[in-house]
Amino acid sequence: MAIKKVTVAGSGVLGSQIAFQSAFKGFDVTVYDINQEAVDKAAERIKGLRHAYRTDIDATDEEFNAGIGRLRFTDDLADAVKDADLVIEAIPENPKIKRDFYKKIGTLAPKSAIFTSNSSTLVPSMFAADTGRPKQFLNMHFANQVWLNNTAEIMGSPETDPAIYDEIVAYARQIGMIPIQLKKEQPGYILNSLLIPFLDAAEQLWLKGIADPQMIDRTWIAATGSPFGPFGILDAVGIRTAYNITAAELKDHPELQPIADRLKELLDQGKLGMESGEGFYKYPDPEFKKPEFLNE
């Protein structure tokens, strides 16, 4: 593989996980975010993954520390991408922000660098021209808790070089992911094409006052055996991401405005989901993980 040095741009919940998983599997990784405060939070967030890696996949402290040692952090974009073989973009789900970002790194990164987006819903052809290297641009979408839910959905645009696509498939395997290879562009890929209508249905039940989030989750967990209900999933995805996805759909689906407003209320209260310790539930010990939850 030509990929040796990786830059992850955007150090939120998923960006931090992608960065550490790549470092854990042996790659040199630079984590970039827009200011020092965000970078410092990312460093702490990644250190906080130790318990999950130890208990979920039996990683030793030696292995975890080796992964930490392969990370570096910066808020200088030019420095972050100067020698990158691969840039993984995990910034907010906002088309304008993404376009501006790609225009910047297109002039800063090496001409040989491959760019991928972790976008949840936006297809690569939307941004291919902005990158200045459409043949070397595609999407690679990860599921939350990448060390457990180890899928990487890989989707090229009509302009993506098939050899580059194959290289990203190989990279996904190298970092322990199952490559989910899409043959065509699809907003939401496979996972979110299934998941978002499910979450929308739950939010509509909440909005209409049919039941509260806890009762809706209780129903799903009890009836299906799933470890999460839809509102637990929203907390894991992050309320900010859920809001951005809903806001992006408003132009074509104005009926979603009340849901966007409800999610914005949570954001304004600092309830970002697992990331902040509170969303629909409080963490690290949410109600739905307690044995009595199904009997309340």
PDB file of C-alpha atoms in Angstrom, residues 100-256:
ATOM      1  CA  ASP A 100     -14.418  25.505   1.678  1.00  0.00           C
ATOM      2  CA  PHE A 101     -12.349  22.840   3.404  1.00  0.00           C
ATOM      3  CA  TYR A 102     -11.648  20.900   0.208  1.00  0.00           C
ATOM      4  CA  LYS A 103     -10.682  24.043  -1.680  1.00  0.00           C
ATOM      5  CA  LYS A 104      -8.122  24.792   1.034  1.00  0.00           C
ATOM      6  CA  ILE A 105      -6.555  21.346   1.334  1.00  0.00           C
ATOM      7  CA  GLY A 106      -6.548  20.916  -2.441  1.00  0.00           C
ATOM      8  CA  THR A 107      -3.793  23.524  -2.561  1.00  0.00           C
ATOM      9  CA  LEU A 108      -2.009  22.395   0.623  1.00  0.00           C
ATOM     10  CA  ALA A 109      -1.797  18.599   0.416  1.00  0.00           C
ATOM     11  CA  PRO A 110       0.618  16.686  -1.840  1.00  0.00           C
ATOM     12  CA  LYS A 111      -0.723  16.101  -5.344  1.00  0.00           C
ATOM     13  CA  SER A 112      -0.586  12.361  -4.739  1.00  0.00           C
ATOM     14  CA  ALA A 113      -2.753  12.494  -1.598  1.00  0.00           C
ATOM     15  CA  ILE A 114      -6.118  10.738  -1.606  1.00  0.00           C
ATOM     16  CA  PHE A 115      -9.066  12.547  -0.014  1.00  0.00           C
ATOM     17  CA  THR A 116     -11.997  10.734   1.560  1.00  0.00           C
ATOM     18  CA  SER A 117     -15.115  12.022   3.313  1.00  0.00           C
ATOM     19  CA  ASN A 118     -16.822  10.422   6.279  1.00  0.00           C
ATOM     20  CA  SER A 119     -20.009  12.282   5.331  1.00  0.00           C
ATOM     21  CA  SER A 120     -23.142  10.555   6.603  1.00  0.00           C
ATOM     22  CA  THR A 121     -25.460  11.605   3.786  1.00  0.00           C
ATOM     23  CA  LEU A 122     -23.650  13.664   1.118  1.00  0.00           C
ATOM     24  CA  VAL A 123     -22.289  12.019  -2.035  1.00  0.00           C
ATOM     25  CA  PRO A 124     -18.742  12.566  -3.368  1.00  0.00           C
ATOM     26  CA  SER A 125     -19.756  14.137  -6.685  1.00  0.00           C
ATOM     27  CA  MET A 126     -21.014  17.140  -4.671  1.00  0.00           C
ATOM     28  CA  PHE A 127     -17.430  18.017  -3.717  1.00  0.00           C
ATOM     29  CA  ALA A 128     -15.231  16.318  -6.329  1.00  0.00           C
ATOM     30  CA  ALA A 129     -14.564  19.523  -8.267  1.00  0.00           C
ATOM     31  CA  ASP A 130     -13.706  21.424  -5.073  1.00  0.00           C
ATOM     32  CA  THR A 131     -10.913  18.965  -4.255  1.00  0.00           C
ATOM     33  CA  GLY A 132      -9.032  19.694  -7.462  1.00  0.00           C
ATOM     34  CA  ARG A 133      -8.417  15.930  -7.733  1.00  0.00           C
ATOM     35  CA  PRO A 134     -11.749  14.224  -8.512  1.00  0.00           C
ATOM     36  CA  LYS A 135     -10.038  10.958  -9.502  1.00  0.00           C
ATOM     37  CA  GLN A 136      -8.512  10.754  -6.001  1.00  0.00           C
ATOM     38  CA  PHE A 137     -11.676  11.559  -4.056  1.00  0.00           C
ATOM     39  CA  LEU A 138     -14.349   9.269  -2.638  1.00  0.00           C
ATOM     40  CA  ASN A 139     -16.359   8.669   0.520  1.00  0.00           C
ATOM     41  CA  MET A 140     -15.477   6.283   3.339  1.00  0.00           C
ATOM     42  CA  HIS A 141     -18.131   6.261   6.042  1.00  0.00           C
ATOM     43  CA  PHE A 142     -17.582   4.684   9.450  1.00  0.00           C
ATOM     44  CA  ALA A 143     -20.116   3.555  12.040  1.00  0.00           C
ATOM     45  CA  ASN A 144     -19.838   4.847  15.599  1.00  0.00           C
ATOM     46  CA  GLN A 145     -17.697   2.703  17.946  1.00  0.00           C
ATOM     47  CA  VAL A 146     -15.412   1.752  15.066  1.00  0.00           C
ATOM     48  CA  TRP A 147     -13.520  -0.847  17.119  1.00  0.00           C
ATOM     49  CA  LEU A 148     -16.786  -2.821  17.467  1.00  0.00           C
ATOM     50  CA  ASN A 149     -19.082  -1.770  14.609  1.00  0.00           C
ATOM     51  CA  ASN A 150     -16.228  -2.135  12.183  1.00  0.00           C
ATOM     52  CA  THR A 151     -17.725  -1.231   8.826  1.00  0.00           C
ATOM     53  CA  ALA A 152     -16.380   1.224   6.282  1.00  0.00           C
ATOM     54  CA  GLU A 153     -18.859   2.072   3.537  1.00  0.00           C
ATOM     55  CA  ILE A 154     -16.885   3.016   0.435  1.00  0.00           C
ATOM     56  CA  MET A 155     -18.542   5.027  -2.329  1.00  0.00           C
ATOM     57  CA  GLY A 156     -16.878   6.670  -5.296  1.00  0.00           C
ATOM     58  CA  SER A 157     -18.177   9.272  -7.698  1.00  0.00           C
ATOM     59  CA  PRO A 158     -18.346   8.580 -11.463  1.00  0.00           C
ATOM     60  CA  GLU A 159     -14.919  10.279 -11.662  1.00  0.00           C
ATOM     61  CA  THR A 160     -13.150   8.224  -8.982  1.00  0.00           C
ATOM     62  CA  ASP A 161     -10.219   6.212 -10.321  1.00  0.00           C
ATOM     63  CA  PRO A 162     -10.994   2.485  -9.782  1.00  0.00           C
ATOM     64  CA  ALA A 163      -7.403   1.938  -8.622  1.00  0.00           C
ATOM     65  CA  ILE A 164      -7.857   4.599  -5.932  1.00  0.00           C
ATOM     66  CA  TYR A 165     -11.130   2.980  -4.896  1.00  0.00           C
ATOM     67  CA  ASP A 166      -9.336  -0.365  -4.530  1.00  0.00           C
ATOM     68  CA  GLU A 167      -6.591   1.276  -2.475  1.00  0.00           C
ATOM     69  CA  ILE A 168      -9.165   2.633  -0.009  1.00  0.00           C
ATOM     70  CA  VAL A 169     -10.790  -0.807   0.205  1.00  0.00           C
ATOM     71  CA  ALA A 170      -7.363  -2.205   1.107  1.00  0.00           C
ATOM     72  CA  TYR A 171      -6.805   0.561   3.665  1.00  0.00           C
ATOM     73  CA  ALA A 172     -10.166  -0.173   5.295  1.00  0.00           C
ATOM     74  CA  ARG A 173      -9.124  -3.806   5.696  1.00  0.00           C
ATOM     75  CA  GLN A 174      -5.739  -2.764   7.094  1.00  0.00           C
ATOM     76  CA  ILE A 175      -7.405  -0.864   9.949  1.00  0.00           C
ATOM     77  CA  GLY A 176      -9.721  -3.745  10.813  1.00  0.00           C
ATOM     78  CA  MET A 177     -12.838  -2.653   8.965  1.00  0.00           C
ATOM     79  CA  ILE A 178     -15.174  -4.670   6.761  1.00  0.00           C
ATOM     80  CA  PRO A 179     -15.243  -2.752   3.442  1.00  0.00           C
ATOM     81  CA  ILE A 180     -18.845  -2.206   2.344  1.00  0.00           C
ATOM     82  CA  GLN A 181     -18.428  -1.526  -1.375  1.00  0.00           C
ATOM     83  CA  LEU A 182     -21.159   0.518  -3.065  1.00  0.00           C
ATOM     84  CA  LYS A 183     -21.479   0.313  -6.830  1.00  0.00           C
ATOM     85  CA  LYS A 184     -23.211   3.683  -7.246  1.00  0.00           C
ATOM     86  CA  GLU A 185     -23.621   6.936  -5.371  1.00  0.00           C
ATOM     87  CA  GLN A 186     -26.381   6.790  -2.773  1.00  0.00           C
ATOM     88  CA  PRO A 187     -27.117   9.528  -0.209  1.00  0.00           C
ATOM     89  CA  GLY A 188     -26.874   7.818   3.161  1.00  0.00           C
ATOM     90  CA  TYR A 189     -25.018   4.820   1.704  1.00  0.00           C
ATOM     91  CA  ILE A 190     -26.536   1.513   2.905  1.00  0.00           C
ATOM     92  CA  LEU A 191     -26.444   1.953   6.685  1.00  0.00           C
ATOM     93  CA  ASN A 192     -28.024   5.395   6.895  1.00  0.00           C
ATOM     94  CA  SER A 193     -30.482   4.648   4.081  1.00  0.00           C
ATOM     95  CA  LEU A 194     -31.856   2.078   6.511  1.00  0.00           C
ATOM     96  CA  LEU A 195     -31.195   3.954   9.745  1.00  0.00           C
ATOM     97  CA  ILE A 196     -32.428   7.492   9.025  1.00  0.00           C
ATOM     98  CA  PRO A 197     -36.043   6.536   8.187  1.00  0.00           C
ATOM     99  CA  PHE A 198     -36.037   4.502  11.415  1.00  0.00           C
ATOM    100  CA  LEU A 199     -34.813   7.487  13.445  1.00  0.00           C
ATOM    101  CA  ASP A 200     -37.238   9.828  11.649  1.00  0.00           C
ATOM    102  CA  ALA A 201     -40.138   7.541  12.589  1.00  0.00           C
ATOM    103  CA  ALA A 202     -39.058   7.582  16.247  1.00  0.00           C
ATOM    104  CA  GLU A 203     -38.695  11.373  16.239  1.00  0.00           C
ATOM    105  CA  GLN A 204     -42.185  11.748  14.744  1.00  0.00           C
ATOM    106  CA  LEU A 205     -43.655   9.589  17.514  1.00  0.00           C
ATOM    107  CA  TRP A 206     -41.925  11.844  20.052  1.00  0.00           C
ATOM    108  CA  LEU A 207     -42.938  15.056  18.286  1.00  0.00           C
ATOM    109  CA  LYS A 208     -46.598  14.041  18.086  1.00  0.00           C
ATOM    110  CA  GLY A 209     -46.659  13.182  21.783  1.00  0.00           C
ATOM    111  CA  ILE A 210     -47.393   9.506  21.168  1.00  0.00           C
ATOM    112  CA  ALA A 211     -44.720   8.500  23.683  1.00  0.00           C
ATOM    113  CA  ASP A 212     -41.572   9.889  25.261  1.00  0.00           C
ATOM    114  CA  PRO A 213     -38.095   8.864  24.031  1.00  0.00           C
ATOM    115  CA  GLN A 214     -37.630   6.377  26.864  1.00  0.00           C
ATOM    116  CA  MET A 215     -40.864   4.531  26.098  1.00  0.00           C
ATOM    117  CA  ILE A 216     -40.066   4.452  22.378  1.00  0.00           C
ATOM    118  CA  ASP A 217     -36.619   3.011  23.104  1.00  0.00           C
ATOM    119  CA  ARG A 218     -38.073   0.561  25.629  1.00  0.00           C
ATOM    120  CA  THR A 219     -40.435  -0.729  22.954  1.00  0.00           C
ATOM    121  CA  TRP A 220     -37.667  -1.274  20.414  1.00  0.00           C
ATOM    122  CA  ILE A 221     -35.224  -2.891  22.835  1.00  0.00           C
ATOM    123  CA  ALA A 222     -37.834  -5.229  24.326  1.00  0.00           C
ATOM    124  CA  ALA A 223     -39.339  -6.270  21.003  1.00  0.00           C
ATOM    125  CA  THR A 224     -36.136  -6.748  18.999  1.00  0.00           C
ATOM    126  CA  GLY A 225     -33.415  -7.536  21.528  1.00  0.00           C
ATOM    127  CA  SER A 226     -31.377  -4.598  20.262  1.00  0.00           C
ATOM    128  CA  PRO A 227     -28.948  -3.042  22.776  1.00  0.00           C
ATOM    129  CA  PHE A 228     -30.051   0.460  21.687  1.00  0.00           C
ATOM    130  CA  GLY A 229     -33.333   2.167  20.916  1.00  0.00           C
ATOM    131  CA  PRO A 230     -33.542   5.008  18.376  1.00  0.00           C
ATOM    132  CA  PHE A 231     -32.883   7.766  20.918  1.00  0.00           C
ATOM    133  CA  GLY A 232     -29.911   5.912  22.360  1.00  0.00           C
ATOM    134  CA  ILE A 233     -28.639   5.685  18.785  1.00  0.00           C
ATOM    135  CA  LEU A 234     -29.157   9.429  18.326  1.00  0.00           C
ATOM    136  CA  ASP A 235     -27.041  10.058  21.415  1.00  0.00           C
ATOM    137  CA  ALA A 236     -24.312   7.795  20.019  1.00  0.00           C
ATOM    138  CA  VAL A 237     -24.395   9.445  16.594  1.00  0.00           C
ATOM    139  CA  GLY A 238     -24.386  12.856  18.275  1.00  0.00           C
ATOM    140  CA  ILE A 239     -27.203  15.392  18.445  1.00  0.00           C
ATOM    141  CA  ARG A 240     -25.150  17.885  16.421  1.00  0.00           C
ATOM    142  CA  THR A 241     -24.791  15.422  13.553  1.00  0.00           C
ATOM    143  CA  ALA A 242     -28.485  14.509  13.742  1.00  0.00           C
ATOM    144  CA  TYR A 243     -29.407  18.186  13.634  1.00  0.00           C
ATOM    145  CA  ASN A 244     -27.105  18.921  10.681  1.00  0.00           C
ATOM    146  CA  ILE A 245     -28.550  16.000   8.705  1.00  0.00           C
ATOM    147  CA  THR A 246     -32.111  17.130   9.420  1.00  0.00           C
ATOM    148  CA  ALA A 247     -31.291  20.767   8.607  1.00  0.00           C
ATOM    149  CA  ALA A 248     -29.792  19.695   5.265  1.00  0.00           C
ATOM    150  CA  GLU A 249     -33.062  17.930   4.382  1.00  0.00           C
ATOM    151  CA  LEU A 250     -35.299  20.933   5.170  1.00  0.00           C
ATOM    152  CA  LYS A 251     -35.185  22.398   1.669  1.00  0.00           C
ATOM    153  CA  ASP A 252     -36.832  19.304   0.196  1.00  0.00           C
ATOM    154  CA  HIS A 253     -38.689  18.271   3.350  1.00  0.00           C
ATOM    155  CA  PRO A 254     -39.956  21.365   5.211  1.00  0.00           C
ATOM    156  CA  GLU A 255     -42.158  19.114   7.322  1.00  0.00           C
ATOM    157  CA  LEU A 256     -38.997  18.183   9.264  1.00  0.00           C
TER     158      LEU A 256
END
